[in-house]
């Protein structure tokens, strides 16, 4: 009977520990929405030097392109490298460097990812830069024509903008250079057409924000609301 009692106590302890662990896991992840409809997932975790990881996933990738808008996902990745109306390319680079980080952009067949890591104390500034970039990326007719010309006439890796080439490699092209004729349809797209696609598919409702770090969800929501 004594042995049976000890086994029961042990099982209770184990079960209590398991449910406590499960509850802890559940509490480590929170999901909520910003005022503009942006979906946010916060993963609570203690990181070295209070680092915070931010990833914005836009539900638009190379497989999302229609025939008339082929190449848009890759061109938009290049657009994001150009900065925004408030922070042009060079100015944007300076702002990221002040946060001891840089913005990484990755295009896949199903989504476009913008990500950065920074200290907890700089998270508001980082989100402000990301929000400004997504709200008003810098593209115009002159820039667009230059990109189209580069894509149409590229015969070697050296003639491709590095970020476009990287985007094409990340997107899974067997030969990022020889596959360029696939982008001929894009030659008919103008700034108005690019802006139409941007407004339709690069909106907060089509974007998910994944943040990992030791942050308070209520405070984070206020920051996201002010930045996006």
PDB file of C-alpha atoms in Angstrom:
ATOM      1  CA  UNK A   1       0.000   0.000   0.000  1.00  0.00           C
ATOM      2  CA  UNK A   2       2.874   2.339   0.815  1.00  0.00           C
ATOM      3  CA  UNK A   3       4.434   1.665  -2.609  1.00  0.00           C
ATOM      4  CA  UNK A   4       1.085   2.281  -4.315  1.00  0.00           C
ATOM      5  CA  UNK A   5       0.679   5.570  -2.480  1.00  0.00           C
ATOM      6  CA  UNK A   6       4.179   6.690  -3.518  1.00  0.00           C
ATOM      7  CA  UNK A   7       3.428   5.836  -7.154  1.00  0.00           C
ATOM      8  CA  UNK A   8       0.187   7.854  -7.028  1.00  0.00           C
ATOM      9  CA  UNK A   9       2.008  10.830  -5.505  1.00  0.00           C
ATOM     10  CA  UNK A  10       4.701  10.584  -8.161  1.00  0.00           C
ATOM     11  CA  UNK A  11       2.084  10.507 -10.932  1.00  0.00           C
ATOM     12  CA  UNK A  12       0.363  13.569  -9.477  1.00  0.00           C
ATOM     13  CA  UNK A  13       3.669  15.432  -9.352  1.00  0.00           C
ATOM     14  CA  UNK A  14       4.486  14.463 -12.936  1.00  0.00           C
ATOM     15  CA  UNK A  15       1.033  15.431 -14.208  1.00  0.00           C
ATOM     16  CA  UNK A  16       1.138  18.719 -12.329  1.00  0.00           C
ATOM     17  CA  UNK A  17       4.532  19.466 -13.842  1.00  0.00           C
ATOM     18  CA  UNK A  18       3.330  18.544 -17.331  1.00  0.00           C
ATOM     19  CA  UNK A  19       0.236  20.754 -17.187  1.00  0.00           C
ATOM     20  CA  UNK A  20       2.320  23.566 -15.710  1.00  0.00           C
ATOM     21  CA  UNK A  21       4.796  23.196 -18.555  1.00  0.00           C
ATOM     22  CA  UNK A  22       2.002  23.105 -21.142  1.00  0.00           C
ATOM     23  CA  UNK A  23       0.437  26.197 -19.628  1.00  0.00           C
ATOM     24  CA  UNK A  24       3.828  27.909 -19.750  1.00  0.00           C
ATOM     25  CA  UNK A  25       4.163  27.091 -23.437  1.00  0.00           C
ATOM     26  CA  UNK A  26       0.704  28.445 -24.110  1.00  0.00           C
ATOM     27  CA  UNK A  27       1.467  31.673 -22.275  1.00  0.00           C
ATOM     28  CA  UNK A  28       4.661  32.193 -24.264  1.00  0.00           C
ATOM     29  CA  UNK A  29       2.765  32.885 -27.490  1.00  0.00           C
ATOM     30  CA  UNK A  30       0.151  35.603 -27.957  1.00  0.00           C
ATOM     31  CA  UNK A  31      -1.773  36.577 -31.063  1.00  0.00           C
ATOM     32  CA  UNK A  32      -3.603  39.847 -31.559  1.00  0.00           C
ATOM     33  CA  UNK A  33      -4.392  42.447 -34.216  1.00  0.00           C
ATOM     34  CA  UNK A  34      -3.365  46.048 -34.615  1.00  0.00           C
ATOM     35  CA  UNK A  35      -5.977  48.723 -35.202  1.00  0.00           C
ATOM     36  CA  UNK A  36      -5.374  48.595 -38.970  1.00  0.00           C
ATOM     37  CA  UNK A  37      -5.941  44.812 -39.136  1.00  0.00           C
ATOM     38  CA  UNK A  38      -2.270  43.783 -39.074  1.00  0.00           C
ATOM     39  CA  UNK A  39      -1.937  40.313 -37.505  1.00  0.00           C
ATOM     40  CA  UNK A  40       0.704  40.077 -34.773  1.00  0.00           C
ATOM     41  CA  UNK A  41       2.176  37.001 -33.116  1.00  0.00           C
ATOM     42  CA  UNK A  42       4.364  37.636 -30.077  1.00  0.00           C
ATOM     43  CA  UNK A  43       6.629  34.838 -28.873  1.00  0.00           C
ATOM     44  CA  UNK A  44       7.787  35.536 -25.332  1.00  0.00           C
ATOM     45  CA  UNK A  45      11.380  34.502 -24.833  1.00  0.00           C
ATOM     46  CA  UNK A  46      14.393  35.734 -22.901  1.00  0.00           C
ATOM     47  CA  UNK A  47      17.176  36.321 -25.379  1.00  0.00           C
ATOM     48  CA  UNK A  48      20.837  37.184 -24.957  1.00  0.00           C
ATOM     49  CA  UNK A  49      21.414  40.943 -24.538  1.00  0.00           C
ATOM     50  CA  UNK A  50      17.633  41.518 -24.671  1.00  0.00           C
ATOM     51  CA  UNK A  51      17.584  40.998 -28.447  1.00  0.00           C
ATOM     52  CA  UNK A  52      14.259  41.166 -30.283  1.00  0.00           C
ATOM     53  CA  UNK A  53      13.598  39.501 -33.630  1.00  0.00           C
ATOM     54  CA  UNK A  54      11.012  41.028 -35.973  1.00  0.00           C
ATOM     55  CA  UNK A  55       9.672  39.358 -39.116  1.00  0.00           C
ATOM     56  CA  UNK A  56       7.015  40.784 -41.419  1.00  0.00           C
ATOM     57  CA  UNK A  57       5.504  38.189 -43.757  1.00  0.00           C
ATOM     58  CA  UNK A  58       3.595  39.623 -46.717  1.00  0.00           C
ATOM     59  CA  UNK A  59       1.384  36.996 -48.328  1.00  0.00           C
ATOM     60  CA  UNK A  60       2.677  37.670 -51.828  1.00  0.00           C
ATOM     61  CA  UNK A  61       5.476  35.700 -53.487  1.00  0.00           C
ATOM     62  CA  UNK A  62       6.651  34.673 -56.932  1.00  0.00           C
ATOM     63  CA  UNK A  63       3.784  32.184 -57.274  1.00  0.00           C
ATOM     64  CA  UNK A  64       1.297  34.998 -56.582  1.00  0.00           C
ATOM     65  CA  UNK A  65       2.135  36.806 -59.818  1.00  0.00           C
ATOM     66  CA  UNK A  66      -0.413  36.729 -62.585  1.00  0.00           C
ATOM     67  CA  UNK A  67       0.672  36.644 -66.226  1.00  0.00           C
ATOM     68  CA  UNK A  68       0.187  40.386 -66.591  1.00  0.00           C
ATOM     69  CA  UNK A  69       2.199  41.137 -63.450  1.00  0.00           C
ATOM     70  CA  UNK A  70       4.985  38.583 -63.710  1.00  0.00           C
ATOM     71  CA  UNK A  71       8.058  39.592 -61.733  1.00  0.00           C
ATOM     72  CA  UNK A  72       6.244  41.989 -59.368  1.00  0.00           C
ATOM     73  CA  UNK A  73       7.254  40.127 -56.197  1.00  0.00           C
ATOM     74  CA  UNK A  74      10.931  40.372 -57.106  1.00  0.00           C
ATOM     75  CA  UNK A  75      10.705  43.999 -58.189  1.00  0.00           C
ATOM     76  CA  UNK A  76       8.932  44.903 -54.940  1.00  0.00           C
ATOM     77  CA  UNK A  77      11.806  43.318 -53.023  1.00  0.00           C
ATOM     78  CA  UNK A  78      14.096  45.701 -54.882  1.00  0.00           C
ATOM     79  CA  UNK A  79      11.712  48.580 -54.157  1.00  0.00           C
ATOM     80  CA  UNK A  80      12.002  47.960 -50.431  1.00  0.00           C
ATOM     81  CA  UNK A  81      15.783  48.245 -50.742  1.00  0.00           C
ATOM     82  CA  UNK A  82      15.294  51.776 -52.090  1.00  0.00           C
ATOM     83  CA  UNK A  83      13.845  53.062 -48.826  1.00  0.00           C
ATOM     84  CA  UNK A  84      10.677  55.128 -48.532  1.00  0.00           C
ATOM     85  CA  UNK A  85       9.430  58.673 -48.977  1.00  0.00           C
ATOM     86  CA  UNK A  86      10.445  59.686 -45.448  1.00  0.00           C
ATOM     87  CA  UNK A  87      13.740  57.771 -45.469  1.00  0.00           C
ATOM     88  CA  UNK A  88      15.342  57.411 -48.938  1.00  0.00           C
ATOM     89  CA  UNK A  89      17.852  54.608 -49.496  1.00  0.00           C
ATOM     90  CA  UNK A  90      20.960  56.199 -47.945  1.00  0.00           C
ATOM     91  CA  UNK A  91      19.016  57.760 -45.101  1.00  0.00           C
ATOM     92  CA  UNK A  92      17.276  54.451 -44.370  1.00  0.00           C
ATOM     93  CA  UNK A  93      20.631  52.646 -44.263  1.00  0.00           C
ATOM     94  CA  UNK A  94      21.936  55.185 -41.742  1.00  0.00           C
ATOM     95  CA  UNK A  95      18.861  54.754 -39.546  1.00  0.00           C
ATOM     96  CA  UNK A  96      19.238  50.953 -39.504  1.00  0.00           C
ATOM     97  CA  UNK A  97      22.946  51.250 -38.689  1.00  0.00           C
ATOM     98  CA  UNK A  98      22.091  53.399 -35.685  1.00  0.00           C
ATOM     99  CA  UNK A  99      20.148  50.419 -34.377  1.00  0.00           C
ATOM    100  CA  UNK A 100      23.172  48.165 -35.012  1.00  0.00           C
ATOM    101  CA  UNK A 101      21.192  46.118 -37.497  1.00  0.00           C
ATOM    102  CA  UNK A 102      20.035  46.003 -41.104  1.00  0.00           C
ATOM    103  CA  UNK A 103      16.852  45.028 -42.904  1.00  0.00           C
ATOM    104  CA  UNK A 104      16.878  41.626 -44.596  1.00  0.00           C
ATOM    105  CA  UNK A 105      14.499  40.902 -47.481  1.00  0.00           C
ATOM    106  CA  UNK A 106      13.653  37.442 -48.752  1.00  0.00           C
ATOM    107  CA  UNK A 107      11.254  36.477 -51.551  1.00  0.00           C
ATOM    108  CA  UNK A 108       9.828  32.949 -51.702  1.00  0.00           C
ATOM    109  CA  UNK A 109       7.130  31.413 -53.926  1.00  0.00           C
ATOM    110  CA  UNK A 110       4.456  32.125 -51.288  1.00  0.00           C
ATOM    111  CA  UNK A 111       5.535  35.191 -49.319  1.00  0.00           C
ATOM    112  CA  UNK A 112       7.898  38.157 -49.047  1.00  0.00           C
ATOM    113  CA  UNK A 113       9.757  38.459 -45.751  1.00  0.00           C
ATOM    114  CA  UNK A 114      11.239  41.595 -44.209  1.00  0.00           C
ATOM    115  CA  UNK A 115      13.182  41.016 -41.001  1.00  0.00           C
ATOM    116  CA  UNK A 116      15.597  42.582 -38.550  1.00  0.00           C
ATOM    117  CA  UNK A 117      16.999  42.051 -35.064  1.00  0.00           C
ATOM    118  CA  UNK A 118      17.771  44.748 -32.549  1.00  0.00           C
ATOM    119  CA  UNK A 119      17.994  45.501 -28.845  1.00  0.00           C
ATOM    120  CA  UNK A 120      14.790  45.720 -26.849  1.00  0.00           C
ATOM    121  CA  UNK A 121      15.377  49.431 -26.257  1.00  0.00           C
ATOM    122  CA  UNK A 122      15.425  50.043 -30.038  1.00  0.00           C
ATOM    123  CA  UNK A 123      12.362  48.010 -30.965  1.00  0.00           C
ATOM    124  CA  UNK A 124      10.074  51.045 -31.268  1.00  0.00           C
ATOM    125  CA  UNK A 125      12.481  52.795 -33.644  1.00  0.00           C
ATOM    126  CA  UNK A 126      12.903  49.605 -35.682  1.00  0.00           C
ATOM    127  CA  UNK A 127       9.160  49.122 -36.017  1.00  0.00           C
ATOM    128  CA  UNK A 128       8.786  52.775 -36.986  1.00  0.00           C
ATOM    129  CA  UNK A 129      11.277  52.310 -39.846  1.00  0.00           C
ATOM    130  CA  UNK A 130       9.576  49.108 -40.984  1.00  0.00           C
ATOM    131  CA  UNK A 131       6.156  50.736 -40.803  1.00  0.00           C
ATOM    132  CA  UNK A 132       7.326  53.764 -42.804  1.00  0.00           C
ATOM    133  CA  UNK A 133       8.823  51.487 -45.460  1.00  0.00           C
ATOM    134  CA  UNK A 134       5.679  49.388 -45.856  1.00  0.00           C
ATOM    135  CA  UNK A 135       3.441  52.460 -45.856  1.00  0.00           C
ATOM    136  CA  UNK A 136       5.210  54.386 -48.630  1.00  0.00           C
ATOM    137  CA  UNK A 137       7.962  52.515 -50.513  1.00  0.00           C
ATOM    138  CA  UNK A 138       9.976  54.672 -52.901  1.00  0.00           C
ATOM    139  CA  UNK A 139       9.219  53.940 -56.534  1.00  0.00           C
ATOM    140  CA  UNK A 140       8.481  56.210 -59.482  1.00  0.00           C
ATOM    141  CA  UNK A 141       8.445  56.093 -63.295  1.00  0.00           C
ATOM    142  CA  UNK A 142      12.161  56.836 -63.703  1.00  0.00           C
ATOM    143  CA  UNK A 143      13.193  54.167 -61.191  1.00  0.00           C
ATOM    144  CA  UNK A 144      10.783  51.629 -62.676  1.00  0.00           C
ATOM    145  CA  UNK A 145      12.058  52.147 -66.232  1.00  0.00           C
ATOM    146  CA  UNK A 146      15.630  51.704 -65.026  1.00  0.00           C
ATOM    147  CA  UNK A 147      14.765  48.403 -63.328  1.00  0.00           C
ATOM    148  CA  UNK A 148      12.889  47.149 -66.390  1.00  0.00           C
ATOM    149  CA  UNK A 149      15.842  47.991 -68.622  1.00  0.00           C
ATOM    150  CA  UNK A 150      18.262  46.149 -66.343  1.00  0.00           C
ATOM    151  CA  UNK A 151      16.048  43.077 -66.240  1.00  0.00           C
ATOM    152  CA  UNK A 152      15.407  43.006 -69.988  1.00  0.00           C
ATOM    153  CA  UNK A 153      18.990  43.492 -71.083  1.00  0.00           C
ATOM    154  CA  UNK A 154      20.845  41.456 -68.442  1.00  0.00           C
ATOM    155  CA  UNK A 155      23.134  38.895 -70.078  1.00  0.00           C
ATOM    156  CA  UNK A 156      25.418  38.232 -67.127  1.00  0.00           C
ATOM    157  CA  UNK A 157      25.281  38.161 -63.357  1.00  0.00           C
ATOM    158  CA  UNK A 158      27.328  41.374 -63.176  1.00  0.00           C
ATOM    159  CA  UNK A 159      24.587  43.397 -64.867  1.00  0.00           C
ATOM    160  CA  UNK A 160      21.938  42.359 -62.351  1.00  0.00           C
ATOM    161  CA  UNK A 161      21.343  44.394 -59.170  1.00  0.00           C
ATOM    162  CA  UNK A 162      22.635  42.160 -56.320  1.00  0.00           C
ATOM    163  CA  UNK A 163      19.358  42.277 -54.393  1.00  0.00           C
ATOM    164  CA  UNK A 164      17.346  41.235 -57.483  1.00  0.00           C
ATOM    165  CA  UNK A 165      19.729  38.353 -58.126  1.00  0.00           C
ATOM    166  CA  UNK A 166      19.500  37.234 -54.484  1.00  0.00           C
ATOM    167  CA  UNK A 167      15.720  37.429 -54.646  1.00  0.00           C
ATOM    168  CA  UNK A 168      15.689  35.269 -57.765  1.00  0.00           C
ATOM    169  CA  UNK A 169      18.001  32.709 -56.160  1.00  0.00           C
ATOM    170  CA  UNK A 170      15.821  32.639 -53.016  1.00  0.00           C
ATOM    171  CA  UNK A 171      12.755  32.191 -55.207  1.00  0.00           C
ATOM    172  CA  UNK A 172      14.206  28.953 -56.558  1.00  0.00           C
ATOM    173  CA  UNK A 173      15.071  29.821 -60.151  1.00  0.00           C
ATOM    174  CA  UNK A 174      17.340  27.150 -61.662  1.00  0.00           C
ATOM    175  CA  UNK A 175      19.287  29.855 -63.452  1.00  0.00           C
ATOM    176  CA  UNK A 176      18.485  33.371 -62.161  1.00  0.00           C
ATOM    177  CA  UNK A 177      20.022  34.981 -65.263  1.00  0.00           C
ATOM    178  CA  UNK A 178      18.811  32.747 -68.102  1.00  0.00           C
ATOM    179  CA  UNK A 179      15.286  32.773 -66.673  1.00  0.00           C
ATOM    180  CA  UNK A 180      15.066  36.548 -67.140  1.00  0.00           C
ATOM    181  CA  UNK A 181      12.964  36.340 -70.352  1.00  0.00           C
ATOM    182  CA  UNK A 182      10.156  35.243 -68.023  1.00  0.00           C
ATOM    183  CA  UNK A 183      10.013  38.879 -66.921  1.00  0.00           C
ATOM    184  CA  UNK A 184       9.251  40.281 -70.363  1.00  0.00           C
ATOM    185  CA  UNK A 185       5.603  40.689 -69.374  1.00  0.00           C
ATOM    186  CA  UNK A 186       6.753  43.112 -66.706  1.00  0.00           C
ATOM    187  CA  UNK A 187       7.983  45.547 -69.357  1.00  0.00           C
ATOM    188  CA  UNK A 188       4.424  46.752 -69.865  1.00  0.00           C
ATOM    189  CA  UNK A 189       3.881  47.564 -66.174  1.00  0.00           C
ATOM    190  CA  UNK A 190       4.017  51.242 -65.240  1.00  0.00           C
ATOM    191  CA  UNK A 191       4.176  52.961 -61.856  1.00  0.00           C
ATOM    192  CA  UNK A 192       0.397  53.096 -61.692  1.00  0.00           C
ATOM    193  CA  UNK A 193       0.146  49.347 -62.252  1.00  0.00           C
ATOM    194  CA  UNK A 194       2.861  48.612 -59.704  1.00  0.00           C
ATOM    195  CA  UNK A 195       1.143  50.859 -57.184  1.00  0.00           C
ATOM    196  CA  UNK A 196      -2.152  49.037 -57.796  1.00  0.00           C
ATOM    197  CA  UNK A 197      -0.569  45.665 -57.009  1.00  0.00           C
ATOM    198  CA  UNK A 198       1.199  47.147 -53.984  1.00  0.00           C
ATOM    199  CA  UNK A 199      -2.004  48.570 -52.502  1.00  0.00           C
ATOM    200  CA  UNK A 200      -3.901  45.358 -53.146  1.00  0.00           C
ATOM    201  CA  UNK A 201      -1.406  42.777 -51.883  1.00  0.00           C
ATOM    202  CA  UNK A 202       1.057  44.636 -49.638  1.00  0.00           C
ATOM    203  CA  UNK A 203      -1.559  45.938 -47.225  1.00  0.00           C
ATOM    204  CA  UNK A 204      -1.693  45.381 -43.420  1.00  0.00           C
ATOM    205  CA  UNK A 205      -4.568  42.913 -43.903  1.00  0.00           C
ATOM    206  CA  UNK A 206      -2.284  40.760 -46.054  1.00  0.00           C
ATOM    207  CA  UNK A 207       0.691  40.998 -43.677  1.00  0.00           C
ATOM    208  CA  UNK A 208       1.625  39.074 -40.552  1.00  0.00           C
ATOM    209  CA  UNK A 209       4.074  40.363 -37.959  1.00  0.00           C
ATOM    210  CA  UNK A 210       6.024  37.758 -35.975  1.00  0.00           C
ATOM    211  CA  UNK A 211       8.012  39.158 -33.039  1.00  0.00           C
ATOM    212  CA  UNK A 212      10.161  37.180 -30.608  1.00  0.00           C
ATOM    213  CA  UNK A 213      11.532  38.701 -27.429  1.00  0.00           C
ATOM    214  CA  UNK A 214      10.840  39.649 -23.825  1.00  0.00           C
ATOM    215  CA  UNK A 215       8.099  42.181 -24.562  1.00  0.00           C
ATOM    216  CA  UNK A 216       4.787  43.176 -23.031  1.00  0.00           C
ATOM    217  CA  UNK A 217       1.940  42.525 -25.487  1.00  0.00           C
ATOM    218  CA  UNK A 218      -0.112  45.568 -24.453  1.00  0.00           C
ATOM    219  CA  UNK A 219       2.839  47.910 -24.816  1.00  0.00           C
ATOM    220  CA  UNK A 220       3.797  46.262 -28.089  1.00  0.00           C
ATOM    221  CA  UNK A 221       0.298  46.748 -29.514  1.00  0.00           C
ATOM    222  CA  UNK A 222       0.478  50.464 -28.726  1.00  0.00           C
ATOM    223  CA  UNK A 223       3.827  50.717 -30.497  1.00  0.00           C
ATOM    224  CA  UNK A 224       2.582  48.792 -33.545  1.00  0.00           C
ATOM    225  CA  UNK A 225      -0.554  50.954 -33.722  1.00  0.00           C
ATOM    226  CA  UNK A 226       1.575  54.102 -33.732  1.00  0.00           C
ATOM    227  CA  UNK A 227       4.095  52.757 -36.278  1.00  0.00           C
ATOM    228  CA  UNK A 228       1.754  51.055 -38.757  1.00  0.00           C
TER     229      UNK A 228
END
